[in-house]
XYZ file of N, CA, C and O in Angstrom:
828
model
N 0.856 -1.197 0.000
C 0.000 0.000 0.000
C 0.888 1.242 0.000
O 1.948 1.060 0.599
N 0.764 2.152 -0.390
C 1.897 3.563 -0.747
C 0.547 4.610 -0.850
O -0.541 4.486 -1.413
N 1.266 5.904 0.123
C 0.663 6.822 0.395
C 1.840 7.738 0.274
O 3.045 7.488 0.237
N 1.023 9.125 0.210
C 1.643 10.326 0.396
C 1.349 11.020 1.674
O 0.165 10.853 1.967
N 1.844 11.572 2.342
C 1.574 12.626 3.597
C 1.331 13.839 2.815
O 1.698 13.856 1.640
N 0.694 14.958 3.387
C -0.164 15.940 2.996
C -0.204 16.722 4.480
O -0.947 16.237 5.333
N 0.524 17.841 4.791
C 0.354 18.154 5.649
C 0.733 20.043 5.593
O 1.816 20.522 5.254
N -0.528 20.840 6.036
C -0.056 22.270 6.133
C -0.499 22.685 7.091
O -1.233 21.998 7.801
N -0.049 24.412 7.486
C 0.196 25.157 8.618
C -0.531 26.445 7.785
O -0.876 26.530 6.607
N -0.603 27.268 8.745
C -1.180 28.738 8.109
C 0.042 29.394 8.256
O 0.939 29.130 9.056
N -0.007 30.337 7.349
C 0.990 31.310 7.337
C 1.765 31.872 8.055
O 2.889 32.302 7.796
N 0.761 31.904 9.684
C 1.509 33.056 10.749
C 1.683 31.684 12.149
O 1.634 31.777 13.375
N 1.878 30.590 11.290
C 2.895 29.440 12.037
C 4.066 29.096 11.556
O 4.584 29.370 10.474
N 4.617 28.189 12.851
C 6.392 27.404 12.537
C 6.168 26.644 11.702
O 5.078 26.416 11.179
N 7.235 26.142 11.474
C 7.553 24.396 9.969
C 7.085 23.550 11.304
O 6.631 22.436 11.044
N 7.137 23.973 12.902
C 7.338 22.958 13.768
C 6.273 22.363 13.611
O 6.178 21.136 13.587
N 5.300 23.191 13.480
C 3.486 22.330 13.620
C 3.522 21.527 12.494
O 2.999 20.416 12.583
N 4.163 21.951 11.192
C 3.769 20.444 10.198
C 4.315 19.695 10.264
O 4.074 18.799 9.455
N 5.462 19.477 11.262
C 6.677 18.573 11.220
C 5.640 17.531 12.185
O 5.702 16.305 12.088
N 4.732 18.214 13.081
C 4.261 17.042 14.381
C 3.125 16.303 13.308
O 2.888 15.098 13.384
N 2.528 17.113 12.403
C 1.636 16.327 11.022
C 2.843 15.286 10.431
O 2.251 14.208 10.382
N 3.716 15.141 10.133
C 4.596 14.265 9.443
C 4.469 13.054 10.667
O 3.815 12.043 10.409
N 5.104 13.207 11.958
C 5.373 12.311 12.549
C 4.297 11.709 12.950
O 4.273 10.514 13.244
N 3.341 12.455 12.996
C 1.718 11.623 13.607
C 1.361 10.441 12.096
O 1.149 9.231 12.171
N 1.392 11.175 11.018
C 1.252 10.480 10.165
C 1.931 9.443 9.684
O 1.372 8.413 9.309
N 4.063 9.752 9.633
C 4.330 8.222 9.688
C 4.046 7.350 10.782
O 3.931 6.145 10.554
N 3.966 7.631 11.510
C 3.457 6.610 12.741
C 2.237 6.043 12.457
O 2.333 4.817 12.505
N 1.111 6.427 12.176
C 0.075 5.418 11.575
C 0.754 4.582 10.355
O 0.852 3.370 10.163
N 1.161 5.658 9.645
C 1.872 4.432 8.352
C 2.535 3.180 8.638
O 2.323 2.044 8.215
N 3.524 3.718 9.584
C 4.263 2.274 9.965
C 4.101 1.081 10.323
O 4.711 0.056 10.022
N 2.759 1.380 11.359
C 2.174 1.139 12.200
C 0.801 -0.043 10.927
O 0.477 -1.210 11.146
N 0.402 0.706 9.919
C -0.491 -0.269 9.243
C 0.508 -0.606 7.747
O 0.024 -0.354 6.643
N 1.598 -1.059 7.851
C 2.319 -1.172 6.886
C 2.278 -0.647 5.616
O 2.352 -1.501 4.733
N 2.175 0.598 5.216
C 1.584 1.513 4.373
C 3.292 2.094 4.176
O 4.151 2.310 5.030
N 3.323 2.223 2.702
C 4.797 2.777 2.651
C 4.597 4.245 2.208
O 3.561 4.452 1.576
N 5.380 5.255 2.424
C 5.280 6.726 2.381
C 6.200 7.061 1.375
O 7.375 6.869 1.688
N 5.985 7.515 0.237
C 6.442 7.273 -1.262
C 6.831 8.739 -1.324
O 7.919 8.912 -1.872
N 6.143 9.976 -0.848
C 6.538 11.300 -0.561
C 5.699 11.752 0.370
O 4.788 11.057 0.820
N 5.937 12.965 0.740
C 6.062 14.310 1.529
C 5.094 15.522 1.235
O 5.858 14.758 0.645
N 4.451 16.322 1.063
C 4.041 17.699 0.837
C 3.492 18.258 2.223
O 2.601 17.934 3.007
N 4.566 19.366 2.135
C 4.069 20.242 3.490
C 4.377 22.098 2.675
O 5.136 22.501 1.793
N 3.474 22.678 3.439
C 3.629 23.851 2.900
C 3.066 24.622 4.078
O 2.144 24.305 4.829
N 3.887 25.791 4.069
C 2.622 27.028 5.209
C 1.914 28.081 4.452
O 2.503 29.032 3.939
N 0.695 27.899 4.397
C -0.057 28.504 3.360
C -1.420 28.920 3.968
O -1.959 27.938 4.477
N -2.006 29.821 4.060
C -3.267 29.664 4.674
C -4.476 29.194 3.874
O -4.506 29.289 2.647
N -5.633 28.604 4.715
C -6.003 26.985 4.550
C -7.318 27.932 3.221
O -7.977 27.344 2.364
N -7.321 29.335 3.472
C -8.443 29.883 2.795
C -8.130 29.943 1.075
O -9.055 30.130 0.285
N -6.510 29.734 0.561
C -5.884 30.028 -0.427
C -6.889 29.300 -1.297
O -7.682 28.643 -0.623
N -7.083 29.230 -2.658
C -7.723 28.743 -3.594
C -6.534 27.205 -4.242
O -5.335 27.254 -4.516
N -7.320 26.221 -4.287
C -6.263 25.056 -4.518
C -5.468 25.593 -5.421
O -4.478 26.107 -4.901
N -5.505 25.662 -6.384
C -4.302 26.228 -7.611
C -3.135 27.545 -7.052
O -2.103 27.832 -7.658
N -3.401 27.912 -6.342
C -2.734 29.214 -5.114
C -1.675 28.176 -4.541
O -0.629 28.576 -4.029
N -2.008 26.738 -4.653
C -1.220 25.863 -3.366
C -0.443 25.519 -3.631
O -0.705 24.365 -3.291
N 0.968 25.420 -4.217
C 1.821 24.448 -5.079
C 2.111 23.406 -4.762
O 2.500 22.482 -5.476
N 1.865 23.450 -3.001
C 2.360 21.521 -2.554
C 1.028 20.807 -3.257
O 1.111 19.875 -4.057
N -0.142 21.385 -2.834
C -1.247 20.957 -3.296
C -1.144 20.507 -4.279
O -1.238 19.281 -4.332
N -0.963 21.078 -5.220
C -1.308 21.376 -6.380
C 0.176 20.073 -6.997
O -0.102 19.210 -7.830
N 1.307 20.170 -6.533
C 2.237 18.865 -6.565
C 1.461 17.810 -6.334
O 1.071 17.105 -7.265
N 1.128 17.564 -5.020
C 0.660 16.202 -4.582
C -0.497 15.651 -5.379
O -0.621 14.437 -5.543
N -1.291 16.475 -5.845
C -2.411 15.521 -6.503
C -2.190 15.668 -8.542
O -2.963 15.318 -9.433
N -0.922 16.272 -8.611
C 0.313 15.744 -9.925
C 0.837 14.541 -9.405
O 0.604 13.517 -10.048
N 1.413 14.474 -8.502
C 2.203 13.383 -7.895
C 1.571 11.347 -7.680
O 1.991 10.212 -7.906
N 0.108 12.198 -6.997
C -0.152 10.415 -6.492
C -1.002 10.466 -8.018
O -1.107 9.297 -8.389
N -1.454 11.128 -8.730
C -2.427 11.056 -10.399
C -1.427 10.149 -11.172
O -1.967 9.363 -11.949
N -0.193 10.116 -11.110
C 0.935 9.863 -11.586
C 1.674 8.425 -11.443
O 1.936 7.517 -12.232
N 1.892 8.659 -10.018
C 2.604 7.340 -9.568
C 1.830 6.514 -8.765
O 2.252 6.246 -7.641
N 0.795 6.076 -9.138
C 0.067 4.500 -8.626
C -0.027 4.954 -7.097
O 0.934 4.328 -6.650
N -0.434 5.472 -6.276
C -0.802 6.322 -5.060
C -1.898 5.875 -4.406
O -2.898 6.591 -4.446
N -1.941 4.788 -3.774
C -3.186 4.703 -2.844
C -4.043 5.779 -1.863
O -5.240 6.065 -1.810
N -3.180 6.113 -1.317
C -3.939 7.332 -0.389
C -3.265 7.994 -0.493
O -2.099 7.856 -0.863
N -4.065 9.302 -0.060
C -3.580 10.726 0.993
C -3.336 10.601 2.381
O -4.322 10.088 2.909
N -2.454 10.849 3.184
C -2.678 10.725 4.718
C -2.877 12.263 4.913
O -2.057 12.994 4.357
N -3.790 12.776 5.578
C -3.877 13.973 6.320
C -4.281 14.236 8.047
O -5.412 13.883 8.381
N -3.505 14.754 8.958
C -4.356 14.561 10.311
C -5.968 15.098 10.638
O -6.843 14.752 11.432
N -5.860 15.993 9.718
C -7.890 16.237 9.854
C -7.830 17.115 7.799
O -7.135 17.353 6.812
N -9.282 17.219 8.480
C -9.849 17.729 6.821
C -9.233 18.826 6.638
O -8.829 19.088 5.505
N -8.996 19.807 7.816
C -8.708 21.445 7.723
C -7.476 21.231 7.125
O -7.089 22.291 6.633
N -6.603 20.226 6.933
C -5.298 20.458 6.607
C -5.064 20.721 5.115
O -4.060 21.137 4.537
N -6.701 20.236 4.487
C -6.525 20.285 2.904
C -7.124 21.284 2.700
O -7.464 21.285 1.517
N -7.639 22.663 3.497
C -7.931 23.901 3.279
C -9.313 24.190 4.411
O -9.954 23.323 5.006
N -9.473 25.434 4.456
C -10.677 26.278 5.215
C -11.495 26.366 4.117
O -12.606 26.896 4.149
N -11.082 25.956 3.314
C -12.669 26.593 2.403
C -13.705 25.610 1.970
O -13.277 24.817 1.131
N -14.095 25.559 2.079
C -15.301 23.811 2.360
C -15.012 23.530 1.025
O -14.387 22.516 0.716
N -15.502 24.523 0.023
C -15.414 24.229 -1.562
C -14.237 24.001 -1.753
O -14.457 22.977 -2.399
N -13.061 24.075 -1.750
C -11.918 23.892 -2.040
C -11.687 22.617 -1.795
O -11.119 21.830 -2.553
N -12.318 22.301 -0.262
C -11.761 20.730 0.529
C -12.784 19.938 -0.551
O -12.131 19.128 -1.208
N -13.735 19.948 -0.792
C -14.665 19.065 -1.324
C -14.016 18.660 -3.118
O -14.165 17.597 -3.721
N -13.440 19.677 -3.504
C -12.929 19.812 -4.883
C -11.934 18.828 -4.926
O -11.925 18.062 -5.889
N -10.881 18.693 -3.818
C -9.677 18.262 -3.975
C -10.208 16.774 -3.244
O -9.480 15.810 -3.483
N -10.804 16.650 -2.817
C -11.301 15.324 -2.131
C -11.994 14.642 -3.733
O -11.482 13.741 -4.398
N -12.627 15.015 -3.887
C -13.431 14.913 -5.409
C -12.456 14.210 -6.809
O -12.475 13.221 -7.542
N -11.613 15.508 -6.572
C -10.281 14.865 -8.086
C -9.671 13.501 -7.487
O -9.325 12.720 -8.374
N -9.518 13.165 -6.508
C -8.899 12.299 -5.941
C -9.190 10.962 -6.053
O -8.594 10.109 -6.711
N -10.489 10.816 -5.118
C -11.750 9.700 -5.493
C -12.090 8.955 -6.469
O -12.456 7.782 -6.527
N -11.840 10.220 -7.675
C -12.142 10.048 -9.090
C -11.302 9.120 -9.640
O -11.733 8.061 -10.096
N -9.848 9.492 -9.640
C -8.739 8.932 -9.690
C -8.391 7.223 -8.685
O -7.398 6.499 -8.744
N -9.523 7.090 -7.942
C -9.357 5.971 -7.063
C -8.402 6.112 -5.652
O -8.048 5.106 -5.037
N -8.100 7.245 -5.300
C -6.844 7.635 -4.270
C -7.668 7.921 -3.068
O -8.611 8.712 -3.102
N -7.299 7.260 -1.990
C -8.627 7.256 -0.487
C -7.681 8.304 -0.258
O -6.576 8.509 -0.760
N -8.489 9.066 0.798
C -7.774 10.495 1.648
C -8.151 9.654 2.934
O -9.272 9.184 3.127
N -7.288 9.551 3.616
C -6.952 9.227 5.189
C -7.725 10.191 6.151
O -8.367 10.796 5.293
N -7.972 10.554 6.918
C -7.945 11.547 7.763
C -7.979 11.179 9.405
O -8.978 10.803 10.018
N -6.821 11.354 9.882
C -6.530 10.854 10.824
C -7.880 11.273 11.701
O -8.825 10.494 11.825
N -7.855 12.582 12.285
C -8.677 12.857 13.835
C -10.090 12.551 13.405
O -10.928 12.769 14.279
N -10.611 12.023 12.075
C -11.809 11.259 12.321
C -11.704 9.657 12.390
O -12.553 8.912 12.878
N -10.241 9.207 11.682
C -9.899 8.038 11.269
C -11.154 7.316 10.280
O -12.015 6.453 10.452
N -10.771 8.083 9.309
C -11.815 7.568 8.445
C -11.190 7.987 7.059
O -10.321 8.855 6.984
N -11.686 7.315 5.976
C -10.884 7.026 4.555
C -12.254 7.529 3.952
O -13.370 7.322 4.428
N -11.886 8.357 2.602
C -12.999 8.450 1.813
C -13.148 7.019 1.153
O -14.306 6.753 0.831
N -12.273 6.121 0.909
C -13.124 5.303 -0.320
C -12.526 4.056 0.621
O -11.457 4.138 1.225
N -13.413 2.875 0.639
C -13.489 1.587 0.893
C -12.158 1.353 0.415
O -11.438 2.169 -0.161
N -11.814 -0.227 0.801
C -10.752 -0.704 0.432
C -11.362 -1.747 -1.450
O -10.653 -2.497 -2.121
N -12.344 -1.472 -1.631
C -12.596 -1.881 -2.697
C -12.421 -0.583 -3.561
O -12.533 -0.687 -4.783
N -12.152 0.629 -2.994
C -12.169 2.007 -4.012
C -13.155 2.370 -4.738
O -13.257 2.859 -5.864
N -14.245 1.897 -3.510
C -15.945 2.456 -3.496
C -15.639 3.603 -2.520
O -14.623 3.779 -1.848
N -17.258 4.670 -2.640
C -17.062 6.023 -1.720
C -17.409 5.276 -0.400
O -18.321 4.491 -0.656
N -17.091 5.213 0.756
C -16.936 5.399 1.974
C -18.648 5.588 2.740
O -18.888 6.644 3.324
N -19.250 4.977 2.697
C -20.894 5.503 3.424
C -20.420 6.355 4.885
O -20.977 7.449 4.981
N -19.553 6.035 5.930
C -19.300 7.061 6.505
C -18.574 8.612 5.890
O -18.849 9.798 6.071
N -17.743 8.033 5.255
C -16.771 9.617 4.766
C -18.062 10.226 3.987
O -17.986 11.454 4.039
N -18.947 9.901 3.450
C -19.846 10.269 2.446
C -20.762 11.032 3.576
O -21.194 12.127 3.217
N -21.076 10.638 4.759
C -22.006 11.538 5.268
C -21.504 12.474 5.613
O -22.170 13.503 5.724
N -20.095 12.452 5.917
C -18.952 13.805 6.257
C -18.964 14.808 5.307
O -18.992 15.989 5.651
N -18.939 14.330 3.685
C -18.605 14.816 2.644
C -20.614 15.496 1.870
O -20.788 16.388 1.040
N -21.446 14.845 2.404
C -22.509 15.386 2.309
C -22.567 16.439 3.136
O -23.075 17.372 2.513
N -22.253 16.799 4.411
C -22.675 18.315 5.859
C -21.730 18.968 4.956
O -22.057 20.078 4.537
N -20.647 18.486 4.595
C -20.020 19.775 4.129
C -20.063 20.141 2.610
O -19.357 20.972 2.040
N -20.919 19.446 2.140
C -21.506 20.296 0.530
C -22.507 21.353 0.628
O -22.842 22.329 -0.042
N -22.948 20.643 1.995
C -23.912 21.859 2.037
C -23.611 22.438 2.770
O -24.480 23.308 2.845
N -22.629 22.685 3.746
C -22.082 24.090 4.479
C -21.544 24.507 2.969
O -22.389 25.313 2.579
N -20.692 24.372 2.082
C -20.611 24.911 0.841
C -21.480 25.380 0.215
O -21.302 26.403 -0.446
N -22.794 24.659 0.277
C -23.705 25.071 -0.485
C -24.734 26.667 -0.019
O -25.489 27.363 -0.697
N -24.399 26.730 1.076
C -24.856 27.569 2.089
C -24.005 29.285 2.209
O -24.395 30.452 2.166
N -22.433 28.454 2.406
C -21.739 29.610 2.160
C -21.509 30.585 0.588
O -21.192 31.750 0.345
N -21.810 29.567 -0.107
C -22.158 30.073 -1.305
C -23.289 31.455 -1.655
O -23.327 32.636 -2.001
N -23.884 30.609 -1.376
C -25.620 31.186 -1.269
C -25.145 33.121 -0.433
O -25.297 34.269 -0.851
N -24.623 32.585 0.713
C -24.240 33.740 1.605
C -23.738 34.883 0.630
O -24.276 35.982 0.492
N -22.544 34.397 -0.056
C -21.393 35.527 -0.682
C -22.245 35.809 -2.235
O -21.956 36.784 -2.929
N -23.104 35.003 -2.560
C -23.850 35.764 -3.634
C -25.063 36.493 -3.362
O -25.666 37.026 -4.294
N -25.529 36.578 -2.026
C -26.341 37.732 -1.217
C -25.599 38.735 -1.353
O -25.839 39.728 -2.040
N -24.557 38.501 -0.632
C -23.591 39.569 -0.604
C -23.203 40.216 -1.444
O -22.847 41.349 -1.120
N -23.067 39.748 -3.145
C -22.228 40.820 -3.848
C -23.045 40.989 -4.547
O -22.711 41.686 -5.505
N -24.880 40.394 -4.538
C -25.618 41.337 -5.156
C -26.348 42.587 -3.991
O -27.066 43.508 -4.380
N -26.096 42.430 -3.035
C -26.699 43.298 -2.489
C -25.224 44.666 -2.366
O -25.412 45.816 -1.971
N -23.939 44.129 -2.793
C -23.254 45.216 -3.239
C -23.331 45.855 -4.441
O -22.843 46.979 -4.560
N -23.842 45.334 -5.299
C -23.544 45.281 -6.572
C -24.902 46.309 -6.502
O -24.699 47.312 -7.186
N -26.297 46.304 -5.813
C -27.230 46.689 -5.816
C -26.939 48.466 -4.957
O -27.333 49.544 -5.403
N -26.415 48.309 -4.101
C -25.824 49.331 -3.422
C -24.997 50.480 -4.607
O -25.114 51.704 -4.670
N -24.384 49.799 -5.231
C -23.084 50.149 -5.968
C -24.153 51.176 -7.362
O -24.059 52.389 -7.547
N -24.988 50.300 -8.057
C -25.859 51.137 -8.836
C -26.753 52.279 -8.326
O -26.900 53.350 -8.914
N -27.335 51.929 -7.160
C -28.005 53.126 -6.873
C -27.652 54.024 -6.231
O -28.385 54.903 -5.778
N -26.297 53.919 -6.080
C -25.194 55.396 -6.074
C -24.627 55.951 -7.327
O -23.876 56.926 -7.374
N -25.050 55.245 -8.350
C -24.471 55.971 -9.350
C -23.876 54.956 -10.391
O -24.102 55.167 -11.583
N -23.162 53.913 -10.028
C -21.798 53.125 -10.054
C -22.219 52.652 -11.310
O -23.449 52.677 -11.353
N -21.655 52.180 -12.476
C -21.914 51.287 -13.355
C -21.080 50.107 -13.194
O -19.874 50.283 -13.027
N -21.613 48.781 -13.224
C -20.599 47.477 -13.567
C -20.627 46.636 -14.240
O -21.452 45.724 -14.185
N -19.576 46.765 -15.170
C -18.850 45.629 -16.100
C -17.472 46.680 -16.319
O -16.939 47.649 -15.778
N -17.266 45.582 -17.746
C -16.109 46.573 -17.890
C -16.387 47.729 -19.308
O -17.418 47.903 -19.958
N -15.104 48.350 -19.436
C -15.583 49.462 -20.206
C -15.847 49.191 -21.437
O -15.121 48.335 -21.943
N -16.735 49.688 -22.150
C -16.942 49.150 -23.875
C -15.617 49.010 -24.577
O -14.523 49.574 -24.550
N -16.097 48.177 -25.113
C -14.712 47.920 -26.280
C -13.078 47.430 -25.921
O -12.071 47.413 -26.629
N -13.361 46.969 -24.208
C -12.503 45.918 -23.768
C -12.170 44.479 -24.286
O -12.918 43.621 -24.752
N -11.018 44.476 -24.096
C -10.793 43.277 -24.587
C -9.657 42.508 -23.774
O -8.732 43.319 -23.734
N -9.264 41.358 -23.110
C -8.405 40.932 -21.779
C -7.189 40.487 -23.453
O -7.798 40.216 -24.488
N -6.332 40.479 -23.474
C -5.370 39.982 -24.607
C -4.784 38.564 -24.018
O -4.397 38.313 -22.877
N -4.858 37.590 -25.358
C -4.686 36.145 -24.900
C -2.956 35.968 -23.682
O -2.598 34.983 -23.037
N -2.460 36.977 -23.772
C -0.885 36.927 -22.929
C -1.608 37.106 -21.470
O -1.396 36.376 -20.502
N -2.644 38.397 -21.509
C -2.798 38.573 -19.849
C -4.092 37.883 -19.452
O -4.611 38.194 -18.380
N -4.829 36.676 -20.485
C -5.418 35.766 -20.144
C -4.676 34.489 -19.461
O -5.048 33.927 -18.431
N -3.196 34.048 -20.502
C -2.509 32.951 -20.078
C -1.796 33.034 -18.954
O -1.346 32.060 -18.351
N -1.588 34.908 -18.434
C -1.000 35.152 -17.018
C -1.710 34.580 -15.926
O -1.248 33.948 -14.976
N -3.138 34.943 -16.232
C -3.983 34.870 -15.433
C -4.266 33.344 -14.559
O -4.214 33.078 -13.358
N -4.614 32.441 -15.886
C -4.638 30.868 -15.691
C -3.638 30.113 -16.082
O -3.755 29.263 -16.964
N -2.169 30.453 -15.225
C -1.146 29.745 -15.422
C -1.324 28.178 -15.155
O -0.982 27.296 -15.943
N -1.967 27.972 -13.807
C -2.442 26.768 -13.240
C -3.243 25.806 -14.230
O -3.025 24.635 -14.540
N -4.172 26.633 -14.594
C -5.299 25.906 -15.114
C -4.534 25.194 -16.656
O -4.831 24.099 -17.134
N -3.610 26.073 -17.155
C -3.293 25.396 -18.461
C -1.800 24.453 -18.605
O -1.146 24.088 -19.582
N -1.633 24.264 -17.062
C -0.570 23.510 -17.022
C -0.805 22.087 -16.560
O -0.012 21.147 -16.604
N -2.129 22.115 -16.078
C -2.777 20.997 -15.803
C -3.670 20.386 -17.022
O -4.073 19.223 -17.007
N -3.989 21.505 -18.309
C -4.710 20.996 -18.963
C -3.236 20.591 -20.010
O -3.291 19.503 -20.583
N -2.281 21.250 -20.176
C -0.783 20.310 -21.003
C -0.818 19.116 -20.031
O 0.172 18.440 -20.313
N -1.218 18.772 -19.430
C -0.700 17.433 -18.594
C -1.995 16.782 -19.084
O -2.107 15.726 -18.461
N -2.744 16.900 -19.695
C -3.838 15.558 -20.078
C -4.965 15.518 -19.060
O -5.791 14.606 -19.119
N -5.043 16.516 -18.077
C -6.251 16.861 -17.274
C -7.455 17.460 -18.099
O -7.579 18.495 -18.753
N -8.583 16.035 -17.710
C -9.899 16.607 -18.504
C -10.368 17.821 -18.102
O -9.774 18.105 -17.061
N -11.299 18.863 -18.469
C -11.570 20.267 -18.515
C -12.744 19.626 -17.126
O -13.442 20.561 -16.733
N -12.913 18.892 -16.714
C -13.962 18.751 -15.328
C -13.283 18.478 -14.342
O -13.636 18.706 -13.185
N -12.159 17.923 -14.703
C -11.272 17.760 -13.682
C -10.608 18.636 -12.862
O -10.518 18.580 -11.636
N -10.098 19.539 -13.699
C -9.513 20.871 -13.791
C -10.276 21.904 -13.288
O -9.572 22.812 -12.846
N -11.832 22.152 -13.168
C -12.740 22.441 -13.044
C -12.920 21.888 -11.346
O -13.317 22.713 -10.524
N -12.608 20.476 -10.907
C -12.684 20.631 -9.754
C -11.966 20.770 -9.233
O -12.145 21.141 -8.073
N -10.271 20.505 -9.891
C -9.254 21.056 -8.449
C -8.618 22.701 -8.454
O -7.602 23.067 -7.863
N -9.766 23.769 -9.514
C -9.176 24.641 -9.750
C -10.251 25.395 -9.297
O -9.831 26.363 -8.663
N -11.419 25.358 -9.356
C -12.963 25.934 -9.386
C -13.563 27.014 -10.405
O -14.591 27.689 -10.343
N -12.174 26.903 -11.720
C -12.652 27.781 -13.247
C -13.640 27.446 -13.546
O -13.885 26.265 -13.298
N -14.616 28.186 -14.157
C -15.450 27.795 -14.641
C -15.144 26.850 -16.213
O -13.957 26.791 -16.534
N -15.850 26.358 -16.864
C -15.777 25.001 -17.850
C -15.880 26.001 -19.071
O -15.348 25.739 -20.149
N -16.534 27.064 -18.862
C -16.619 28.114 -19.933
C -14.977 28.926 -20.347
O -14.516 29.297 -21.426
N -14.419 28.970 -18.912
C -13.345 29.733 -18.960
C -12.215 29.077 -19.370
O -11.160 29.610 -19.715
N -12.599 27.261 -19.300
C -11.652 26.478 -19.502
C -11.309 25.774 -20.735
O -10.308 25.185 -21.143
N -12.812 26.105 -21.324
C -12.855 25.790 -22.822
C -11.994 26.695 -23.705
O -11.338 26.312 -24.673
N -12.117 28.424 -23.070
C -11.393 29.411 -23.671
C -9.846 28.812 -23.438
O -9.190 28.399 -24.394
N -9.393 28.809 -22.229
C -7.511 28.400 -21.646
C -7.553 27.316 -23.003
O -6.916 27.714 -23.978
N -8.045 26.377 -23.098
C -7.846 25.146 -23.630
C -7.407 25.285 -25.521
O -6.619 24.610 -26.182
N -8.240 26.364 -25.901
C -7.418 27.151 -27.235
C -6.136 27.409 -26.964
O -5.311 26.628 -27.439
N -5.775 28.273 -26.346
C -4.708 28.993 -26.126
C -3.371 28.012 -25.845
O -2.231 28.457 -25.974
N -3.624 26.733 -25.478
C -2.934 25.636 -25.170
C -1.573 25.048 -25.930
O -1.041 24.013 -25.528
């Protein structure tokens, strides 16, 4: 069995806190004869957008790649604060057949047959819809700015006869089109990036 460790810190912490994620984690490994094939630790805060992440964004290049049974992580928060983000990267994974570990529930998304998990699945259901919820929230929010914003005056979009030029488009989605040169389907990409499929169809010319 071969796993990867997966372990981060927020920004305004030591390397020390991911180092105690490494050792908690080889110690289960050892412990269920599971061999540890690599490493990703990063201090990043957990709110960053997956493609923002580069260990991230390594590790699930890495186990897509090399025959990777699991993820080990000590809890969910370690694969981000942002529910949508955690659900995305849990998602590409699954897909791929790769269980995510998670120690402080001790629970695996996918069976040892590399079916979904009926427990991890009820975990992974509360938090689609805390996603689904926080969602809901921040598009209250930026229409009731957006609503604010006009009846002061404000106009929004951009100015007529704009145009973004394909260089400061490809600046933009460096991530997205380096995953789509690697043979990543446009849904895939879509979940460990959260572009839209519209935006990815555009990157995917430019390729």
């Amino acid at each position: 069995m071969k796993a990867v460790i997966y372990a981060r810190v927020s920004s305004t912490n030591g390397t020390q806190d991911y180092q105690r994620q490494i050792n908690d984690l080889t110690t289960y490994a050892v412990g269920n004869g599971i061999t540890i094939e690599a490493v990703f630790a990063e201090q990043i805060s957990g709110t960053k957008k997956n493609q923002d992440r580069a260990e991230l964004m390594k590790m699930i290049n890495f186990v897509n790649t090399n025959k990777i049974d699991k993820v080990l992580v000590t809890e969910l928060s370690r694969l981000g604060r942002d529910t949508l983000q955690v659900l995305q990267a849990i998602e590409i994974l699954n897909q791929n057949k790769i269980s995510v570990y998670i120690q402080n529930y001790n629970i695996e998304t996918l069976t040892a047959e590399k079916e979904i998990n009926p427990m991890s699945q009820f975990l992974i259901t509360i938090l689609a819809e805390v996603a689904r919820m926080e969602r809901k929230t921040i598009r209250e929010r930026v229409a009731s700015g957006y609503d604010n914003f006009r009846n002061s005056g404000g106009v929004v979009g951009r100015k007529v006869g704009y145009r973004k030029s394909d260089q400061d488009f490809k600046n933009q989605y460096i991530e997205e089109m380096k995953l789509l040169r690697k043979g990543y389907s446009l849904r895939n990409v879509y979940k460990i990036t959260g572009t839209s499929l519209n935006t990815l169809q555009k990157i995917k010319k430019l390729v």
